[in-house]
């Protein structure tokens, strides 16, 4: 139960309204019984109904649904997702829990612990956090080549909550009284090894380390980050972001990787090579006088497949179907060719127009992810309507286009229509 | 005999000195107006109401902290769909932290994180003297009228016209203009209230715009209290922890 402290102002005692018909009274979520305990619950329920149009000529479709030849082209899916968060926070310490539950039907549902970590505020400028926690490094909206400790990010829905990383971190902030360098922040993260013995133990020498130094330098956000590991690829990079006008922001990221594994199919077998190279991103946000927001980003994935290599992978998938041996190919596909950006060069564009033609609470947006290597693309339109506080309904059609053998053209579905309803609490 | 060259130099010096003293007067006046409007370091609760042409409203409640002339941080307390969002302004730099996104992103002064007529520069306002160079346009027995010219292009409005009472130095109205001279919006400051601690200022700011006919936005201040904060509170890494200050 939440008790609210009522701030009573001059006219409050008699509940007088202004002639302008609003009240200067308002209730502030304040210190109350729950707050004394430091416990707060929040989250949202997301009901999603999908209609898919399948591309039955796609080798990836034929692999995934091998032997099921009598299926129609139109499928549906109903999915219920519950995000439930609990936060216990005092001025000095706290505990944070973020859970995710997905429900398809009574026989298929799941629960994930996205985050569960404790924090200690050593002072107003030094903090320790330990547990499973999500990080989000990098300035890019859809892609983050310097996101060394980030959760997997889906460029089709970059703002979707994702599972965190088991880690311990230390943060130290220092503000400086200078016009040139205003803030310095150091973040250091210790990440326990993935490879465990008997599901519980790990060799201490396999512990990974990550660090980020943030500088607010000449009104430019500037981060230098590195990731050190004996097992995983070591990486170093930087990012920046700044406003060049009152309505234009630019940002960029550059990452250098060493010994990063690149998987390709060579003569119908998996060939893994260790590569050194660079990934980078350049982007901008622009807002015009009609409140139209444009986000544009170019992303180069230095470890991505070129057109011939991706074609080799699709040929391999096709051969799995033709030889009636989908298991091996499916296994490779799920293990070594997962993810949304398998190739090298992408262009992302998102345009959002809140309340066009004075249609209240209605926000349409359009985004596209264009694969510059094979000219395939994904085009989506999101129509969001928020008629009430804490409620949102959304229609989200997605069209996936490309020739056979291209990254988007080889997806299992070529159209997807999503109807979504969110209720916050 | 009067030397013409010396006379001209003397005249220029006098003109410059007079102009400079007027500029100093205007700067001092604007600083005093700033001091009256916002204490040097404080915390406050604000409610923002966006009224739509159909009569419907959207409301937000914020916890705000400010330090110095140009450091402001703000936490959304309600509605639930926005709760936990936080914004930071350091001079002309602005960021928005969204809990689901998990990192601060840069925003611009012309954007509006809440929709409605108030833009980010209005909601996270820093001292006018930090962003504008003033000149006194008019003064009479009851009020001053100042013209404020933006110090740089990244400031939200190119020019402001400000009305303030002569006796109390409290702002009563501000008109905001674009570089082309177009009136973008008008802010009206109402309902002077004693918040305690010597803070007496308007508790309501209303705005409307000829560009958005039928819309109105209102900002209501409550519980403004003087409070000191370390500079580190006004940093990106502190944004997710802003609620710990309450």
XYZ file of C-alpha atoms in Angstrom:
671
model
C 0.000 0.000 0.000
C 1.293 3.418 -0.822
C 0.551 6.348 1.375
C 0.866 9.703 -0.239
C 2.052 12.840 1.433
C -0.281 15.602 0.359
C 1.474 18.842 -0.228
C -1.027 21.469 0.661
C -0.446 24.845 -0.761
C -2.041 28.191 -0.153
C -5.361 27.369 -1.687
C -5.373 23.744 -0.800
C -7.380 23.913 2.390
C -10.478 24.959 0.555
C -9.687 22.976 -2.562
C -10.018 25.991 -4.765
C -9.309 25.573 -8.426
C -7.853 28.248 -10.600
C -10.103 29.994 -13.007
C -7.932 28.163 -15.536
C -9.459 24.924 -14.127
C -6.403 23.192 -12.779
C -5.542 22.718 -9.172
C -2.264 23.709 -7.587
C -2.639 20.795 -5.181
C -0.827 17.648 -5.982
C 0.227 14.515 -4.267
C 3.872 13.581 -4.159
C 4.909 9.953 -3.927
C 6.827 10.472 -0.692
C 8.247 8.836 2.343
C 5.695 6.236 3.335
C 5.505 2.805 4.856
C 6.892 1.128 1.780
C 9.578 3.720 1.378
C 10.656 3.196 4.957
C 11.139 -0.426 4.077
C 12.719 0.737 0.848
C 10.661 -1.679 -1.230
C 9.017 -0.679 -4.483
C 7.312 -2.849 -7.070
C 6.950 -1.855 -10.691
C 6.888 -3.291 -14.183
C 4.515 -3.936 -17.025
C 2.452 -6.567 -18.744
C 2.998 -6.926 -22.478
C 0.407 -8.877 -24.485
C 1.584 -9.582 -28.017
C -0.332 -11.141 -30.870
C 1.577 -11.917 -34.062
C 0.551 -12.850 -37.569
C 3.380 -14.155 -39.736
C 3.629 -14.654 -43.450
C 6.195 -17.370 -44.004
C 8.713 -17.556 -46.821
C 8.554 -21.259 -47.558
C 11.228 -21.029 -50.226
C 13.813 -19.915 -47.672
C 16.382 -22.631 -46.809
C 16.300 -21.453 -43.179
C 12.518 -21.968 -43.116
C 12.878 -25.390 -44.710
C 15.533 -26.326 -42.158
C 13.591 -25.213 -39.143
C 10.359 -26.827 -40.278
C 11.879 -29.771 -42.118
C 9.393 -32.396 -43.222
C 6.352 -30.251 -42.459
C 5.276 -29.622 -46.020
C 1.556 -29.161 -45.492
C 1.728 -25.971 -43.456
C -0.082 -22.860 -44.661
C 1.759 -19.597 -45.233
C -0.059 -17.679 -42.498
C 0.770 -18.365 -38.879
C -0.140 -16.721 -35.626
C 1.360 -16.533 -32.171
C 0.073 -15.233 -28.868
C 2.575 -14.311 -26.206
C 2.174 -12.830 -22.765
C 5.206 -11.205 -21.152
C 5.359 -10.002 -17.580
C 8.169 -7.736 -16.413
C 8.151 -7.554 -12.631
C 10.748 -5.445 -10.829
C 11.403 -5.027 -7.115
C 13.750 -2.420 -5.699
C 14.861 -2.118 -2.113
C 16.912 1.014 -1.696
C 18.109 3.039 1.237
C 20.552 5.920 0.969
C 23.513 3.593 1.526
C 22.602 0.248 0.039
C 20.023 -1.536 -2.022
C 18.882 -4.694 -3.740
C 17.352 -4.815 -7.210
C 15.460 -7.576 -8.914
C 14.188 -7.614 -12.488
C 12.273 -10.655 -13.621
C 10.826 -11.698 -16.942
C 8.114 -14.282 -17.476
C 6.865 -15.425 -20.873
C 3.672 -17.381 -21.364
C 2.656 -19.013 -24.652
C 0.271 -21.605 -23.253
C -0.051 -23.806 -20.188
C 2.569 -26.226 -21.443
C 5.025 -23.590 -22.639
C 6.007 -20.793 -20.310
C 9.267 -19.587 -18.862
C 10.841 -17.438 -16.181
C 14.121 -15.516 -16.335
C 16.019 -13.513 -13.792
C 17.127 -10.534 -15.866
C 18.842 -8.755 -13.002
C 19.495 -9.492 -9.324
C 22.166 -7.383 -7.721
C 23.029 -5.540 -4.573
C 24.646 -2.130 -4.379
C 26.533 -0.235 -1.720
C 26.930 3.533 -1.959
C 30.325 4.109 -0.349
C 29.726 7.837 -0.801
C 27.840 10.065 -3.224
C 30.643 9.416 -5.703
C 31.746 5.771 -5.169
C 29.632 2.674 -5.621
C 30.006 -1.091 -5.554
C 27.529 -3.402 -7.254
C 27.535 -7.186 -7.241
C 25.256 -9.744 -8.841
C 23.557 -10.155 -12.188
C 23.328 -6.722 -13.718
C 22.744 -5.238 -17.133
C 25.269 -2.851 -18.650
C 24.800 -0.765 -21.742
C 28.046 0.615 -23.100
C 28.266 2.606 -26.303
C 26.465 5.569 -27.806
C 24.791 3.829 -30.746
C 21.012 3.372 -30.731
C 20.675 0.184 -32.784
C 24.225 -1.209 -32.633
C 27.078 -1.007 -30.130
C 30.475 -2.224 -31.350
C 31.973 -1.154 -27.979
C 29.246 -2.894 -25.966
C 31.730 -5.415 -24.550
C 29.672 -6.170 -21.458
C 26.240 -5.501 -22.945
C 23.364 -7.917 -23.189
C 22.413 -9.055 -26.663
C 20.765 -6.137 -28.426
C 18.082 -6.623 -31.054
C 18.322 -3.718 -33.528
C 14.647 -4.309 -34.360
C 13.787 -3.404 -30.758
C 16.823 -1.801 -29.103
C 14.901 -0.624 -26.037
C 13.725 -4.091 -25.038
C 14.868 -5.161 -21.553
C 17.409 -7.989 -21.655
C 19.207 -10.305 -19.248
C 22.222 -8.936 -17.390
C 25.732 -10.178 -16.745
C 26.958 -11.886 -13.572
C 29.637 -9.488 -12.365
C 30.992 -7.211 -9.685
C 31.614 -3.562 -10.478
C 33.123 -0.500 -8.887
C 32.351 3.061 -9.975
C 34.109 6.262 -8.983
C 32.897 9.690 -10.118
C 34.922 12.881 -9.949
C 33.535 16.272 -10.957
C 36.033 18.988 -11.798
C 35.639 22.736 -11.676
C 36.951 23.236 -15.180
C 35.511 24.458 -18.447
C 37.480 21.836 -20.387
C 37.128 18.636 -18.378
C 34.007 18.580 -16.228
C 33.569 14.939 -15.216
C 35.745 11.838 -14.947
C 34.205 8.460 -14.108
C 35.930 5.118 -13.828
C 34.010 1.854 -14.002
C 35.808 -1.443 -13.359
C 34.052 -4.791 -13.766
C 35.078 -8.298 -12.765
C 33.310 -11.043 -14.729
C 33.491 -14.659 -13.562
C 34.345 -17.278 -16.228
C 31.694 -18.829 -18.432
C 33.478 -22.161 -18.493
C 32.650 -23.945 -15.280
C 33.681 -27.269 -13.786
C 30.906 -29.554 -12.605
C 28.533 -26.619 -13.221
C 29.884 -24.796 -10.144
C 33.622 -24.150 -10.215
C 35.877 -22.176 -12.502
C 39.559 -21.477 -12.785
C 40.309 -18.084 -11.299
C 42.788 -17.245 -14.056
C 39.898 -17.312 -16.544
C 38.208 -14.344 -14.872
C 37.529 -11.505 -17.337
C 38.115 -7.837 -16.613
C 36.483 -4.803 -18.208
C 37.032 -1.111 -17.577
C 35.588 2.137 -18.860
C 36.833 5.672 -18.396
C 34.260 8.384 -19.066
C 35.215 11.998 -19.672
C 32.967 14.988 -20.252
C 35.555 16.845 -22.271
C 34.755 20.132 -24.042
C 31.040 19.255 -23.883
C 31.718 15.916 -25.599
C 30.878 12.601 -23.927
C 33.967 10.504 -24.403
C 34.441 6.902 -23.221
C 37.519 4.728 -23.485
C 36.804 1.086 -22.755
C 38.662 -2.194 -22.780
C 37.942 -5.844 -22.173
C 40.636 -8.280 -21.112
C 40.197 -12.031 -21.173
C 42.254 -15.210 -21.510
C 39.293 -17.056 -23.025
C 37.282 -14.423 -24.887
C 38.633 -11.931 -27.428
C 40.373 -8.901 -25.953
C 39.014 -5.585 -27.159
C 39.689 -1.903 -26.791
C 37.684 1.011 -28.096
C 36.174 4.408 -27.594
C 32.923 6.215 -28.197
C 31.755 9.816 -28.251
C 28.562 11.857 -28.419
C 27.885 15.568 -28.539
C 25.254 18.100 -29.559
C 26.459 20.168 -32.477
C 23.290 22.287 -32.608
C 20.275 22.723 -30.353
C 18.537 19.981 -32.375
C 21.353 17.773 -33.705
C 23.355 15.160 -31.822
C 26.168 13.118 -33.366
C 27.770 9.974 -31.962
C 30.287 7.326 -32.895
C 32.055 4.190 -31.691
C 35.281 2.457 -32.704
C 36.392 -0.942 -31.438
C 39.588 -2.868 -32.091
C 39.369 -6.622 -31.510
C 42.059 -9.276 -31.352
C 41.656 -13.025 -31.809
C 37.915 -12.759 -32.353
C 36.415 -15.980 -33.726
C 34.934 -15.776 -37.175
C 32.781 -18.680 -38.346
C 32.212 -19.475 -41.998
C 31.318 -22.517 -44.053
C 34.139 -23.801 -46.234
C 33.524 -26.901 -48.338
C 30.437 -27.820 -46.317
C 32.296 -27.708 -43.034
C 32.591 -25.121 -40.307
C 35.814 -23.141 -40.528
C 36.674 -20.976 -37.521
C 39.478 -18.454 -37.840
C 40.895 -15.934 -35.392
C 40.707 -12.396 -36.722
C 42.036 -8.987 -35.739
C 40.242 -5.890 -36.923
C 37.920 -2.965 -36.301
C 34.202 -2.432 -35.908
C 32.743 1.062 -35.921
C 29.587 3.123 -35.974
C 28.669 6.692 -36.882
C 25.269 8.175 -36.192
C 23.137 11.220 -35.586
C 19.839 12.287 -34.085
C 18.007 15.198 -35.610
C 14.856 16.956 -34.483
C 12.993 19.397 -36.711
C 10.451 22.099 -35.885
C 7.549 19.658 -36.363
C 9.045 17.426 -33.638
C 10.046 14.795 -36.170
C 12.987 12.844 -34.788
C 15.411 11.120 -37.143
C 18.003 8.604 -35.987
C 20.483 7.475 -38.646
C 23.409 5.108 -38.082
C 26.011 3.381 -40.202
C 27.528 0.263 -38.645
C 30.541 -1.703 -39.837
C 30.875 -5.143 -38.270
C 34.566 -6.025 -38.680
C 34.009 -9.698 -37.904
C 30.963 -9.994 -40.192
C 30.588 -12.243 -43.213
C 30.999 -10.891 -46.704
C 28.455 -11.640 -49.420
C 30.234 -14.775 -50.645
C 30.658 -16.131 -47.122
C 26.998 -15.575 -46.311
C 26.063 -17.221 -49.614
C 28.199 -20.220 -48.564
C 26.253 -20.476 -45.322
C 22.897 -20.367 -47.140
C 24.135 -23.002 -49.643
C 25.127 -25.145 -46.661
C 21.612 -24.730 -45.223
C 20.138 -25.665 -48.597
C 22.310 -28.775 -48.772
C 21.071 -29.824 -45.312
C 17.511 -29.725 -46.647
C 18.350 -31.473 -49.916
C 20.318 -34.225 -48.150
C 17.560 -34.680 -45.576
C 20.094 -34.035 -42.850
C 18.911 -30.852 -41.144
C 20.195 -31.584 -37.612
C 23.843 -30.785 -38.233
C 23.042 -27.617 -40.166
C 20.485 -26.509 -37.595
C 23.024 -27.099 -34.848
C 25.618 -24.990 -36.673
C 23.044 -22.355 -37.420
C 21.953 -22.015 -33.788
C 25.471 -22.157 -32.397
C 27.664 -20.262 -34.858
C 25.327 -18.135 -36.997
C 23.029 -16.658 -34.374
C 22.320 -12.980 -34.070
C 20.804 -10.193 -36.042
C 23.890 -8.753 -37.756
C 25.861 -11.548 -39.354
C 27.226 -9.460 -42.188
C 29.472 -6.415 -42.415
C 27.770 -3.145 -43.253
C 24.390 -1.859 -42.169
C 22.461 1.377 -42.377
C 19.783 2.071 -39.779
C 17.190 4.802 -40.115
C 14.333 5.593 -37.750
C 11.842 8.435 -38.156
C 9.366 9.232 -35.381
C 6.556 11.772 -35.608
C 4.577 12.311 -32.381
C 0.939 13.309 -32.790
C 0.839 14.093 -36.534
C -2.140 16.163 -37.769
C -2.957 16.773 -34.069
C -3.966 13.108 -33.628
C -3.548 13.054 -29.886
C -1.516 10.356 -28.131
C -0.713 8.738 -31.463
C 2.942 8.297 -32.418
C 3.842 6.651 -35.705
C 7.405 5.736 -36.451
C 9.182 3.942 -39.242
C 12.531 2.249 -39.205
C 14.632 0.318 -41.637
C 17.737 -1.831 -41.319
C 19.441 -1.943 -44.687
C 22.170 -4.493 -45.381
C 24.621 -2.575 -47.559
C 26.467 -5.739 -48.623
C 23.606 -7.634 -50.249
C 20.938 -4.894 -50.569
C 18.385 -6.721 -48.462
C 16.364 -4.821 -45.884
C 13.864 -4.864 -43.094
C 11.209 -2.157 -43.018
C 8.905 -1.680 -40.045
C 6.180 0.758 -39.127
C 5.233 1.211 -35.501
C 1.898 2.842 -34.677
C 1.649 3.614 -30.993
C -1.450 4.953 -29.235
C -1.507 5.928 -25.563
C -5.067 7.036 -24.808
C -4.731 6.568 -21.029
C -1.961 6.955 -18.511
C 0.044 3.721 -18.079
C -1.535 2.092 -21.127
C -0.236 1.687 -24.654
C -1.534 -0.181 -27.678
C 0.674 -0.676 -30.691
C 0.380 -2.028 -34.216
C 3.721 -3.009 -35.649
C 3.910 -4.424 -39.182
C 7.327 -5.528 -40.421
C 8.286 -6.279 -44.012
C 11.438 -8.208 -44.804
C 12.804 -7.905 -48.324
C 15.708 -9.285 -50.285
C 16.737 -11.688 -53.003
C 17.252 -15.368 -52.327
C 20.473 -15.951 -50.446
C 20.570 -12.467 -48.934
C 20.528 -11.989 -45.162
C 17.010 -10.590 -44.837
C 15.748 -12.407 -47.937
C 16.622 -15.775 -46.380
C 14.610 -15.290 -43.187
C 11.777 -17.706 -42.400
C 9.173 -14.926 -42.460
C 8.825 -12.150 -45.001
C 6.031 -10.301 -43.216
C 5.143 -9.982 -39.560
C 2.230 -8.080 -38.036
C 2.247 -7.483 -34.316
C -0.569 -6.147 -32.171
C 0.676 -5.220 -28.754
C -0.845 -3.954 -25.549
C 1.192 -2.714 -22.594
C -0.124 -2.002 -19.128
C 2.269 -0.419 -16.629
C 1.925 -0.627 -12.879
C 42.428 74.676 -29.262
C 40.403 71.470 -29.296
C 42.104 68.673 -31.186
C 39.489 66.862 -33.361
C 41.225 63.457 -33.129
C 41.432 63.601 -29.332
C 37.809 64.684 -29.138
C 36.718 61.729 -31.228
C 38.695 59.277 -29.083
C 37.275 60.845 -25.939
C 33.746 60.590 -27.295
C 34.277 56.932 -28.175
C 35.634 56.171 -24.713
C 32.662 57.869 -23.055
C 30.215 56.062 -25.364
C 31.876 52.708 -24.670
C 31.925 53.353 -20.914
C 28.237 54.319 -20.869
C 27.282 51.301 -23.009
C 29.389 49.056 -20.805
C 27.791 50.368 -17.642
C 24.319 49.733 -19.127
C 25.396 46.187 -20.015
C 26.729 45.703 -16.492
C 23.458 47.031 -15.067
C 21.483 44.616 -17.250
C 23.722 41.695 -16.301
C 23.442 42.501 -12.607
C 19.693 42.865 -12.938
C 19.358 39.503 -14.705
C 21.489 37.793 -12.062
C 19.235 39.208 -9.348
C 16.150 38.026 -11.251
C 17.740 34.557 -11.507
C 18.459 34.527 -7.775
C 14.847 35.392 -7.030
C 13.510 32.709 -9.358
C 15.756 29.829 -8.313
C 17.980 29.482 -5.264
C 21.611 28.595 -5.869
C 21.138 25.017 -4.684
C 17.793 23.378 -3.954
C 15.513 20.371 -4.278
C 11.906 20.619 -5.417
C 8.872 18.662 -6.491
C 7.053 19.722 -9.624
C 3.954 18.647 -11.429
C 3.687 19.169 -15.155
C 0.282 19.143 -16.840
C -0.097 18.963 -20.610
C -3.564 19.980 -21.728
C -4.728 18.875 -25.156
C -7.263 20.597 -27.431
C -9.908 17.974 -26.597
C -9.636 18.889 -22.907
C -7.768 15.782 -21.843
C -4.646 16.044 -19.709
C -1.402 14.218 -19.102
C 0.412 14.685 -15.833
C 3.943 14.052 -14.657
C 5.524 14.512 -11.248
C 9.254 15.179 -10.958
C 11.808 15.384 -8.202
C 14.325 18.063 -9.172
C 17.707 19.051 -7.796
C 19.747 22.050 -8.904
C 23.177 23.406 -8.105
C 24.911 26.554 -9.292
C 23.902 28.359 -12.452
C 23.763 25.427 -14.822
C 23.428 22.017 -13.116
C 19.966 20.422 -12.999
C 18.914 16.790 -12.528
C 15.376 15.471 -12.508
C 13.695 12.160 -11.681
C 10.244 11.062 -12.875
C 8.108 9.915 -9.953
C 4.915 9.316 -11.900
C 3.168 8.048 -13.989
C 4.257 4.423 -13.634
C 5.066 4.168 -17.349
C 7.709 6.883 -16.951
C 8.830 6.208 -13.381
C 12.590 5.917 -12.942
C 13.441 8.027 -15.971
C 15.940 10.706 -15.126
C 17.392 13.688 -16.915
C 20.527 15.702 -16.402
C 21.551 19.101 -17.669
C 25.054 20.500 -17.390
C 25.137 23.838 -19.159
C 24.110 23.138 -22.732
C 24.517 19.349 -22.367
C 21.396 17.280 -21.704
C 20.886 13.562 -21.206
C 17.931 11.263 -20.626
C 18.247 7.994 -18.716
C 15.566 5.360 -19.407
C 15.730 2.382 -17.024
C 14.900 -0.172 -19.747
C 17.560 1.219 -22.063
C 20.053 1.244 -19.199
C 22.216 4.133 -20.349
C 21.914 7.894 -20.662
C 21.369 9.211 -24.169
C 22.001 12.759 -25.273
C 18.919 14.833 -25.896
C 18.611 18.306 -27.295
C 17.129 21.447 -25.797
C 14.425 21.703 -28.479
C 13.085 18.202 -27.789
C 10.353 17.651 -25.252
C 10.722 14.592 -23.060
C 7.161 14.999 -21.842
C 5.427 16.216 -24.999
C 3.340 19.367 -24.688
C 4.533 22.939 -25.057
C 7.425 22.831 -22.591
C 10.622 21.677 -24.241
C 13.626 20.230 -22.432
C 15.194 23.643 -21.977
C 12.030 24.855 -20.208
C 11.703 21.801 -17.986
C 15.387 21.691 -17.057
C 15.886 25.400 -17.015
C 19.221 26.772 -15.899
C 19.825 30.390 -14.928
C 18.917 32.813 -17.702
C 22.204 34.650 -17.112
C 24.086 31.430 -17.944
C 22.575 31.306 -21.445
C 21.647 34.850 -22.437
C 23.145 38.339 -22.658
C 20.585 40.905 -21.501
C 19.777 44.483 -22.390
C 17.163 46.619 -20.674
C 14.481 47.574 -23.202
C 12.183 49.528 -20.917
C 11.760 50.352 -17.274
C 9.024 52.207 -15.450
C 7.737 52.503 -11.906
C 6.339 48.990 -11.839
C 8.371 46.766 -14.129
C 11.456 46.050 -16.172
C 11.383 44.730 -19.722
C 14.565 42.982 -20.789
C 15.695 41.547 -24.085
C 17.861 38.453 -23.737
C 20.042 37.334 -26.641
C 21.337 33.736 -26.719
C 25.070 33.416 -26.051
C 25.400 30.480 -28.463
C 23.466 28.627 -31.165
C 22.889 25.594 -28.988
C 20.574 27.593 -26.699
C 16.913 26.689 -27.283
C 15.663 30.198 -28.095
C 17.537 32.842 -30.012
C 15.899 35.692 -28.119
C 13.703 36.210 -25.057
C 11.665 39.180 -23.992
C 11.288 39.180 -20.221
C 8.968 41.162 -17.942
C 9.819 41.432 -14.234
C 8.328 43.450 -11.398
C 10.495 46.368 -10.349
C 9.806 45.989 -6.632
C 10.282 42.244 -6.170
C 12.333 41.391 -9.289
C 10.014 38.455 -9.927
C 9.464 37.386 -13.528
C 5.880 37.724 -14.701
C 6.119 36.856 -18.400
C 8.629 35.681 -20.996
C 8.186 35.566 -24.749
C 10.470 33.154 -26.626
C 11.539 33.969 -30.183
C 13.341 32.055 -32.925
C 16.287 33.449 -34.893
C 13.836 34.582 -37.578
C 11.927 36.649 -35.005
C 8.943 34.300 -34.832
C 7.191 34.022 -31.459
C 7.553 30.375 -30.414
C 5.828 30.458 -27.043
C 4.864 32.595 -24.085
C 5.572 31.664 -20.462
C 3.453 33.241 -17.747
C 4.593 33.141 -14.121
C 1.768 33.125 -11.565
C 0.780 32.497 -7.957
C 3.690 33.872 -5.949
C 4.282 31.651 -2.945
C 6.553 31.656 0.104
C 8.344 28.304 0.008
C 10.243 29.011 3.233
C 13.943 29.626 3.688
C 13.574 33.019 2.045
C 12.383 31.535 -1.253
C 9.448 33.567 -2.542
C 8.653 32.998 -6.195
C 5.856 32.115 -8.626
C 4.623 28.587 -8.005
C 2.933 28.196 -11.388
C 4.353 28.601 -14.890
C 1.862 28.416 -17.743
C 2.820 28.252 -21.381
C 1.038 28.395 -24.691
C 2.241 28.687 -28.238
C 0.840 30.153 -31.441
C 2.362 27.093 -33.144
C 0.238 24.682 -31.077
C -3.192 26.249 -30.846
C -5.442 24.663 -28.241
C -2.586 23.171 -26.247
C -1.457 24.442 -22.894
C 1.203 23.237 -20.469
C 1.406 24.101 -16.795
C 4.229 23.559 -14.335
C 3.402 23.693 -10.625
C 6.128 23.909 -7.997
C 5.787 22.460 -4.506
C 8.140 21.907 -1.580
C 11.104 23.852 -2.868
C 13.827 23.621 -0.226
C 17.383 24.858 -0.048
C 19.803 21.930 -0.063
C 23.495 21.506 -0.875
C 24.711 18.725 -3.173
C 28.162 17.603 -4.234
C 28.955 18.100 -7.929
C 29.094 14.327 -8.422
C 25.286 14.170 -8.105
C 25.152 15.972 -11.455
C 26.876 13.260 -13.487
C 25.699 10.542 -15.863
C 26.603 7.684 -13.550
C 24.542 9.189 -10.754
C 21.356 9.437 -12.854
C 20.072 5.917 -11.998
C 20.706 6.684 -8.313
C 18.962 10.049 -8.177
C 16.091 8.606 -6.141
C 18.538 7.795 -3.322
C 18.659 11.530 -2.529
C 14.985 11.711 -1.542
